Short mmCIF file of C-alpha atoms and ligand atoms in Angstrom, two decimals:
data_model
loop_
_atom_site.label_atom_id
_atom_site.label_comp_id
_atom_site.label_asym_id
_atom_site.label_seq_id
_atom_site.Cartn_x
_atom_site.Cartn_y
_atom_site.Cartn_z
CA UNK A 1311 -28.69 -7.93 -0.09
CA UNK A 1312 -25.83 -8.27 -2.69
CA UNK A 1313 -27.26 -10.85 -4.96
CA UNK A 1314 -26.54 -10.38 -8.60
CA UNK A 1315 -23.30 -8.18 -7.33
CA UNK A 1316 -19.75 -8.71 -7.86
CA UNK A 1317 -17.22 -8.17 -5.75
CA UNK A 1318 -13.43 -8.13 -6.65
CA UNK A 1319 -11.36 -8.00 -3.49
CA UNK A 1320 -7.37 -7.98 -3.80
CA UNK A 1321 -5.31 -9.74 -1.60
CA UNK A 1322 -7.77 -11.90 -0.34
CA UNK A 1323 -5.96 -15.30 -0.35
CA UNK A 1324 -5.78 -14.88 3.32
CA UNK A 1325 -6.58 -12.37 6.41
CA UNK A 1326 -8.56 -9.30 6.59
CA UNK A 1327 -9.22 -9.76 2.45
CA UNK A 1328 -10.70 -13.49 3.08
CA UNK A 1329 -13.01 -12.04 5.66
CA UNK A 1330 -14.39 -9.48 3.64
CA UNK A 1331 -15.10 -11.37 0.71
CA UNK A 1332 -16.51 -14.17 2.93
CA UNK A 1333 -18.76 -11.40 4.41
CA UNK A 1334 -19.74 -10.03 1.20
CA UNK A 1335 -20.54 -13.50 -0.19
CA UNK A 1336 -22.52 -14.18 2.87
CA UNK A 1337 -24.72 -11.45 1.38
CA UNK A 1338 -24.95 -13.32 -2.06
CA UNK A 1339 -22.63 -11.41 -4.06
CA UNK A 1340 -19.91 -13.23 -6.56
CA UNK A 1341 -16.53 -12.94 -5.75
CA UNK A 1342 -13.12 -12.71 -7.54
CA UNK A 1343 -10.55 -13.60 -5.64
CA UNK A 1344 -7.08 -12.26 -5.78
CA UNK A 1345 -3.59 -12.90 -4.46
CA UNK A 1346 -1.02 -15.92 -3.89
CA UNK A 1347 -0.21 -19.32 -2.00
CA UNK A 1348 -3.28 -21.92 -1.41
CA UNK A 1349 -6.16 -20.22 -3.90
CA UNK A 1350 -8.05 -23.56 -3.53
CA UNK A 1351 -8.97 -23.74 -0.07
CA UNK A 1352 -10.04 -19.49 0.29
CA UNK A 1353 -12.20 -20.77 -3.26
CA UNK A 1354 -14.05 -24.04 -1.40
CA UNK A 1355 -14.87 -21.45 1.81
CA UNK A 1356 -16.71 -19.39 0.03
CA UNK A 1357 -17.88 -21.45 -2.48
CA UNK A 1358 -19.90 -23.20 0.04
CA UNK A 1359 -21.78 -20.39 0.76
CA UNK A 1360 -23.69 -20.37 -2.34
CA UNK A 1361 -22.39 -18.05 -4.97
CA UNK A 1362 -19.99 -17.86 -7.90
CA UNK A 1363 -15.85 -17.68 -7.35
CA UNK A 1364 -13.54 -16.72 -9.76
CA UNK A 1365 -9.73 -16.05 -9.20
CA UNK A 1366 -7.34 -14.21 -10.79
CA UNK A 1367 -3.53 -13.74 -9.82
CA UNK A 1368 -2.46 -10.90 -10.91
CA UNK A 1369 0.59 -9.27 -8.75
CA UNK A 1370 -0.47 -5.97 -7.58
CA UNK A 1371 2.88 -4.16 -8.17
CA UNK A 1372 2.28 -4.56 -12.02
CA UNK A 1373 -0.06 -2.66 -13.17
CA UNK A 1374 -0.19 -4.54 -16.68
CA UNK A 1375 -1.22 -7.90 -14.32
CA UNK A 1376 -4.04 -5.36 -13.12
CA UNK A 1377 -5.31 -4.85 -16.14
CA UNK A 1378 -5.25 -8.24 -17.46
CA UNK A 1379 -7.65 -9.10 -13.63
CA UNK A 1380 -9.53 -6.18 -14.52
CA UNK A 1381 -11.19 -7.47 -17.87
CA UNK A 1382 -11.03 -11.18 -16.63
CA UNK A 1383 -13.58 -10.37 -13.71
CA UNK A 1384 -15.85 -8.58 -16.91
CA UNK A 1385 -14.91 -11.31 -18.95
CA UNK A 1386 -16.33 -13.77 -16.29
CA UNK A 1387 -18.76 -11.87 -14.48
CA UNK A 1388 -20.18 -8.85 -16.75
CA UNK A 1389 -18.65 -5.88 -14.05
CA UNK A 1390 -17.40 -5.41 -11.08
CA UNK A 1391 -20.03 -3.97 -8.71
CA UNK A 1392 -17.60 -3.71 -5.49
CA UNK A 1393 -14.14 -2.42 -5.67
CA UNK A 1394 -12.06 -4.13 -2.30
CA UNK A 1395 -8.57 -2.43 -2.30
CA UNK A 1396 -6.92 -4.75 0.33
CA UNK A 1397 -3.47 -6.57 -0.88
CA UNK A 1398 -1.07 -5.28 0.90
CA UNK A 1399 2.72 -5.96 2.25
CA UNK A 1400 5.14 -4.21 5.46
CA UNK A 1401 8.56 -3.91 5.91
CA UNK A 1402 9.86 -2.70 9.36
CA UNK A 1403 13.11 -0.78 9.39
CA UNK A 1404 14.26 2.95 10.24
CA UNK A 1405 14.17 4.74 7.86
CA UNK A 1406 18.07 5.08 6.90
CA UNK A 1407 17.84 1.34 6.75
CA UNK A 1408 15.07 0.82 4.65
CA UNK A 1409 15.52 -0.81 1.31
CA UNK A 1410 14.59 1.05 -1.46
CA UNK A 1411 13.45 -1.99 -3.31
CA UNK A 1412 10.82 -2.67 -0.44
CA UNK A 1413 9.92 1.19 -0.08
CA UNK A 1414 9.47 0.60 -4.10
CA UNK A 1415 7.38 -2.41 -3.37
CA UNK A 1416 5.40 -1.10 -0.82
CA UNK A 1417 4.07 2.14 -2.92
CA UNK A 1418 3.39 0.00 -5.64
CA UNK A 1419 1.23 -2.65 -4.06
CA UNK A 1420 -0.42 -0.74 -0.87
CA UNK A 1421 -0.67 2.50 -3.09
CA UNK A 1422 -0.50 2.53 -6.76
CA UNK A 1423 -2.53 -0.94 -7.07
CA UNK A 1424 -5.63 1.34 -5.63
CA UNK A 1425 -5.24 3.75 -8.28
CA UNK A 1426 -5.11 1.46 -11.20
CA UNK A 1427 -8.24 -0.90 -9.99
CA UNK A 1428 -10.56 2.57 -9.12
CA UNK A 1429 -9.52 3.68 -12.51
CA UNK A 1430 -10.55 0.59 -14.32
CA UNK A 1431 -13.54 -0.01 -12.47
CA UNK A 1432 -14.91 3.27 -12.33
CA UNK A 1433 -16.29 3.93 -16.17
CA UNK A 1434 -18.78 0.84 -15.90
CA UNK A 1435 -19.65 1.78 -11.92
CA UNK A 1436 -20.84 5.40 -13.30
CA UNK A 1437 -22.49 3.60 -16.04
CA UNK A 1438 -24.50 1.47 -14.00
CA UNK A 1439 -24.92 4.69 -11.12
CA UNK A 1440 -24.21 2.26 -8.17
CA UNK A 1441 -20.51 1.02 -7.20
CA UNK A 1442 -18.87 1.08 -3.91
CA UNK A 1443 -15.21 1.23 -3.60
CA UNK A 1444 -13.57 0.23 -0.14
CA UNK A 1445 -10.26 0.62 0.33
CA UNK A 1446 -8.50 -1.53 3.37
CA UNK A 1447 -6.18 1.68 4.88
CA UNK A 1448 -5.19 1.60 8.16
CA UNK A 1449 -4.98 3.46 11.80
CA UNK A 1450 -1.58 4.30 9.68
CA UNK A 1451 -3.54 5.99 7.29
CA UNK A 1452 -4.65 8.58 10.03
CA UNK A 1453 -1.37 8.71 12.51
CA UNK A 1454 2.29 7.20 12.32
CA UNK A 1455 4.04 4.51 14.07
CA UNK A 1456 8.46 4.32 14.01
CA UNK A 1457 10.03 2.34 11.23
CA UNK A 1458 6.87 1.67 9.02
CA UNK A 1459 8.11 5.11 7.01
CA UNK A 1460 6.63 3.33 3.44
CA UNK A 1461 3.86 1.93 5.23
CA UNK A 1462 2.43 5.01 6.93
CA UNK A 1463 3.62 6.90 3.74
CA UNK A 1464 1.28 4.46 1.43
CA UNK A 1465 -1.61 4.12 3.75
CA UNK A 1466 -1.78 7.78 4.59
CA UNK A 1467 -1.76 8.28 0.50
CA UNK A 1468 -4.98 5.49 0.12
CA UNK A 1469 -6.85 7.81 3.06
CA UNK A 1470 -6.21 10.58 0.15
CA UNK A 1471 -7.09 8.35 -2.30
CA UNK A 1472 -10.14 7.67 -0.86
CA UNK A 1473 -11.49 11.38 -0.40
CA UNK A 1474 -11.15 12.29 -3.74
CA UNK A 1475 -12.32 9.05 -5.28
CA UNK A 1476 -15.09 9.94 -3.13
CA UNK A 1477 -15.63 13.40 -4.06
CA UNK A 1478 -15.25 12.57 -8.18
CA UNK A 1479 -18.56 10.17 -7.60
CA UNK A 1480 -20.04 12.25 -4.96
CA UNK A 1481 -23.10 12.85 -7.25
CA UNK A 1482 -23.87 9.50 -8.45
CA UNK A 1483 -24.60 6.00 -7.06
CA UNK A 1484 -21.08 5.58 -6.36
CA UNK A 1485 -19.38 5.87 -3.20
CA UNK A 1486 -15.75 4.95 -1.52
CA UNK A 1487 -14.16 4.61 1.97
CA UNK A 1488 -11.41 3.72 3.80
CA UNK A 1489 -11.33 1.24 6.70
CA UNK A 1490 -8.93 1.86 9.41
CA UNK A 1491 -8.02 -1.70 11.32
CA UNK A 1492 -5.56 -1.71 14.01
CA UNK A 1493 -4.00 -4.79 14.90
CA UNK A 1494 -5.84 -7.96 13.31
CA UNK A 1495 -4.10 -11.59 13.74
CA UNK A 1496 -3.63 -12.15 10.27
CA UNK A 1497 0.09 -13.46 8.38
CA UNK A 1498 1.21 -9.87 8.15
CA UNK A 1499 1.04 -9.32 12.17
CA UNK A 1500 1.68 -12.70 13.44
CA UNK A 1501 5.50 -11.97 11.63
CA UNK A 1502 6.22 -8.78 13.73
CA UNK A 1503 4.76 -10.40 16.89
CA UNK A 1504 7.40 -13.55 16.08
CA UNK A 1505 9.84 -10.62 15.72
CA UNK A 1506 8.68 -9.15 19.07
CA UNK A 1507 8.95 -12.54 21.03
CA UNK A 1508 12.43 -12.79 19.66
CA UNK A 1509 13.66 -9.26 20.26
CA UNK A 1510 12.53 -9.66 23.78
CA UNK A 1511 12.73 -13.29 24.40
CA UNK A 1512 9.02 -13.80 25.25
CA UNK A 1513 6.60 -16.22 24.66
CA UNK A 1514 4.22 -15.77 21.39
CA UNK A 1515 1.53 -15.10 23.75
CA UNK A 1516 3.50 -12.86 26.03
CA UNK A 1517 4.58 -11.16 22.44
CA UNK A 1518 0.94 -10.25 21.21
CA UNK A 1519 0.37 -8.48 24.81
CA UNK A 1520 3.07 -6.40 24.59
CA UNK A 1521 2.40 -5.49 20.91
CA UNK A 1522 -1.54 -4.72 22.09
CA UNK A 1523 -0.01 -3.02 25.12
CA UNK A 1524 1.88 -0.31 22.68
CA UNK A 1525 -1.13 1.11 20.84
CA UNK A 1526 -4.52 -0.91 21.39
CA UNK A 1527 -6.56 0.26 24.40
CA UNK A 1528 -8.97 -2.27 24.14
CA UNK A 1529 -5.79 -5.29 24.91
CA UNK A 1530 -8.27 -7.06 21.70
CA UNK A 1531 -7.43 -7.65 18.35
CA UNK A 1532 -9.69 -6.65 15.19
CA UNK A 1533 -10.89 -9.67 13.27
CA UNK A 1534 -11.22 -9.97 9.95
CA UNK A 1535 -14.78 -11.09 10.67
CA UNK A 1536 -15.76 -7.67 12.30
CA UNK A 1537 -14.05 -6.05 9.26
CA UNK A 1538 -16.05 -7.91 7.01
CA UNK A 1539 -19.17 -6.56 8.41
CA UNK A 1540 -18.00 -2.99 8.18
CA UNK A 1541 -17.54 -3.24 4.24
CA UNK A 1542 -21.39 -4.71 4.32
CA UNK A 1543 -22.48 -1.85 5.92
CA UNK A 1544 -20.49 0.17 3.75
CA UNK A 1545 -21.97 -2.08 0.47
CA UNK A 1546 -25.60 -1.77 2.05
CA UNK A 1547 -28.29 1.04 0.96
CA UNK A 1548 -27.79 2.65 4.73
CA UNK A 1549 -24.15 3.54 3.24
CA UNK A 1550 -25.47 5.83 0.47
CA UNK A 1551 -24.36 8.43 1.29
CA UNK A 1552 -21.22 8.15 3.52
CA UNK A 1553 -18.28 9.32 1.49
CA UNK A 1554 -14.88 9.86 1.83
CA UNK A 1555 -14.27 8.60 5.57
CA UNK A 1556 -11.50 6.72 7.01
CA UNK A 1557 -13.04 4.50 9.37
CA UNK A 1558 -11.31 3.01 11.90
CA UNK A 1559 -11.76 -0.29 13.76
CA UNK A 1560 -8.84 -0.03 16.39
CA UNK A 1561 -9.76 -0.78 19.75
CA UNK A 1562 -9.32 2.87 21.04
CA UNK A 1563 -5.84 3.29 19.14
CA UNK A 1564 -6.15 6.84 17.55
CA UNK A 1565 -8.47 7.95 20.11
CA UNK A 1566 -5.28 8.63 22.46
P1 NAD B 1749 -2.10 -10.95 4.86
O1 NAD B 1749 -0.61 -11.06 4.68
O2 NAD B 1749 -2.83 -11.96 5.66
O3 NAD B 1749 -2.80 -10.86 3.44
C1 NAD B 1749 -2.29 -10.10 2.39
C2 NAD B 1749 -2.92 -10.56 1.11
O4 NAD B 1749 -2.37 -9.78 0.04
C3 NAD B 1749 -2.65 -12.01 0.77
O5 NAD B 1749 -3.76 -12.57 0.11
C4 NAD B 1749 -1.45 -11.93 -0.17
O6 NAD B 1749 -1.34 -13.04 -1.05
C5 NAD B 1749 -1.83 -10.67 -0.93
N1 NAD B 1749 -0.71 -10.03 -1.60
C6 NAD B 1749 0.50 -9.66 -1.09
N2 NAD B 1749 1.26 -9.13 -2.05
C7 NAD B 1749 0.52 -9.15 -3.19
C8 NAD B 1749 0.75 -8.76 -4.52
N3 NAD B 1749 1.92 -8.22 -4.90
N4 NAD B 1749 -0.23 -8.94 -5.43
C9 NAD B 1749 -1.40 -9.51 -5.09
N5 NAD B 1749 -1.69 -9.92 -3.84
C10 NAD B 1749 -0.73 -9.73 -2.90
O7 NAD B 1749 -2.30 -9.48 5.43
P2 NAD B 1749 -3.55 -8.75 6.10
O8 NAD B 1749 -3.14 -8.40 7.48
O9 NAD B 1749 -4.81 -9.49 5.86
O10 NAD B 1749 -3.54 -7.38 5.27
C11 NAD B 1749 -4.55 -7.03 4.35
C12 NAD B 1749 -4.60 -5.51 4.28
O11 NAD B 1749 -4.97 -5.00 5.55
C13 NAD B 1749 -3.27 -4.85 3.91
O12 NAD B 1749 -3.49 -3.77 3.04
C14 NAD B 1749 -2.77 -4.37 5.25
O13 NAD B 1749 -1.91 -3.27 5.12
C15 NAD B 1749 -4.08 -3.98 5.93
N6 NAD B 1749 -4.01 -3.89 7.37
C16 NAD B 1749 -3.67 -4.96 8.14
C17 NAD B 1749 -3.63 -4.82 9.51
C18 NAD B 1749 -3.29 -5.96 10.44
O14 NAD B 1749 -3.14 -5.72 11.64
N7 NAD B 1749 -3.15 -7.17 9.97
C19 NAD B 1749 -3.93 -3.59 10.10
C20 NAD B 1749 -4.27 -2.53 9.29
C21 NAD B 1749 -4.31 -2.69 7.93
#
């Protein structure tokens, strides 16, 4: 479905990013890879399914290091087809507490980073009439949770983000969208369940329920797997025309 297709997907050295652009590769398009620690391994995976892999490691709170990933994926692959906005970092802290170097952090790489890819990818996308932009939100894009102030802040800003990238394209082949996970297993959860287990002196396992228990109706996590899929759909002809929505895959979480 995607052959002949690149996709650039940020932060995808690991969790919900990996599974997307395993997902999308699965459907033949080339991918760029983006982000830090082990590049080689992510590279193999998805090399072995029988398209093209380049890698770039720009840091996503610079927007010069954007740029420089932004003409390296033309460079390498003639244009990026498929805009993935997924790196992205948490502190947890109240708000009176939180330091402004991570609040600065946060913006930069869960917010800003969005702004500067869309913007670079969008001239050859409009030439070409077909692009689709996806950018990996969150269920706290669409409600709040306590001490995640930069977080909820950021994410609520890419839902924004997303509408009126969505409405600037709305009359050509482009289109973008949010996805809205709730709790996935990935790095960036598995360090406030270890923080859970340790506030309450639990078990890991013990730890995850009570984390699921909080917010997540369905007592499941979201893999990055299922998440994956949604950004085919969202890739696939069926998703011309769905613009501007902040889907979320959250186990009943916002539906309270
Ligand atoms: P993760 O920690 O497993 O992966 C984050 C990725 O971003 C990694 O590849 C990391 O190297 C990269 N990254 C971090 N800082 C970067 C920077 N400055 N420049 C470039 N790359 C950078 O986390 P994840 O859970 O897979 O999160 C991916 C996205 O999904 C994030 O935007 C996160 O907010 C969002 N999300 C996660 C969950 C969840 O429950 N895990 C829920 C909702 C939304």
């Amino acid at each position: 479905m995607l052959a002949n297709k690149t996709a650039l997907v940020t932060g995808s050295t690991s969790g919900i990013g990996l599974g997307i652009a395993k997902a999308l590769a699965r459907q033949g398009a080339n991918i760029v890879l983006n982000g830090f620690g082990d590049v080689a391994g992510p590279q193999a995976e998805i090399e072995a399914l029988g398209v093209r892999v380049g890698y770039h490691g720009a840091d996503m709170s610079r927007p010069a290091e954007i740029e420089a990933m932004m003409a390296y994926a033309v460079a390498e692959f003639g244009q990026v087809d498929i805009l993935v906005n997924n790196a992205g970092i948490q502190h947890v802290s109240r708000i009176e507490d939180f330091p402004v170097e991570r609040w600065d952090a946060i913006m930069a790489i869960n917010l800003s980073s969005a702004f500067h890819t869309t913007r670079l990818a969008l001239p050859a996308m409009r030439a070409a009439n077909w692009g689709r932009i996806i950018n990996v939100a969150s269920v706290h894009g669409l409600v709040g949770s306590a001490e995640k102030s930069a977080y909820v802040a950021a994410k609520h800003g890419v839902v924004g983000l997303t509408k009126v990238t969505a409405l600037e394209t709305a009359a050509t082949g482009v289109t973008c969208n949010a996805i809205c996970p709730g709790w996935v297993l990935t790095p960036l959860v598995q360090k406030q369940v270890d923080a859970k287990a340790a506030a309450l002196g639990v078990s890991n396992e013990e730890a995850k329920k009570v984390l699921l228990g909080e917010k997540e109706p369905s007592m499941q996590f979201t893999t990055p797997e299922e998440l994956g899929e949604l950004a085919v759909f969202f890739c696939s002809a069926a998703g011309n025309n769905v613009r501007g929505v902040a889907w979320n895959m959250d186990g009943g979480w916002v539906a309270q």
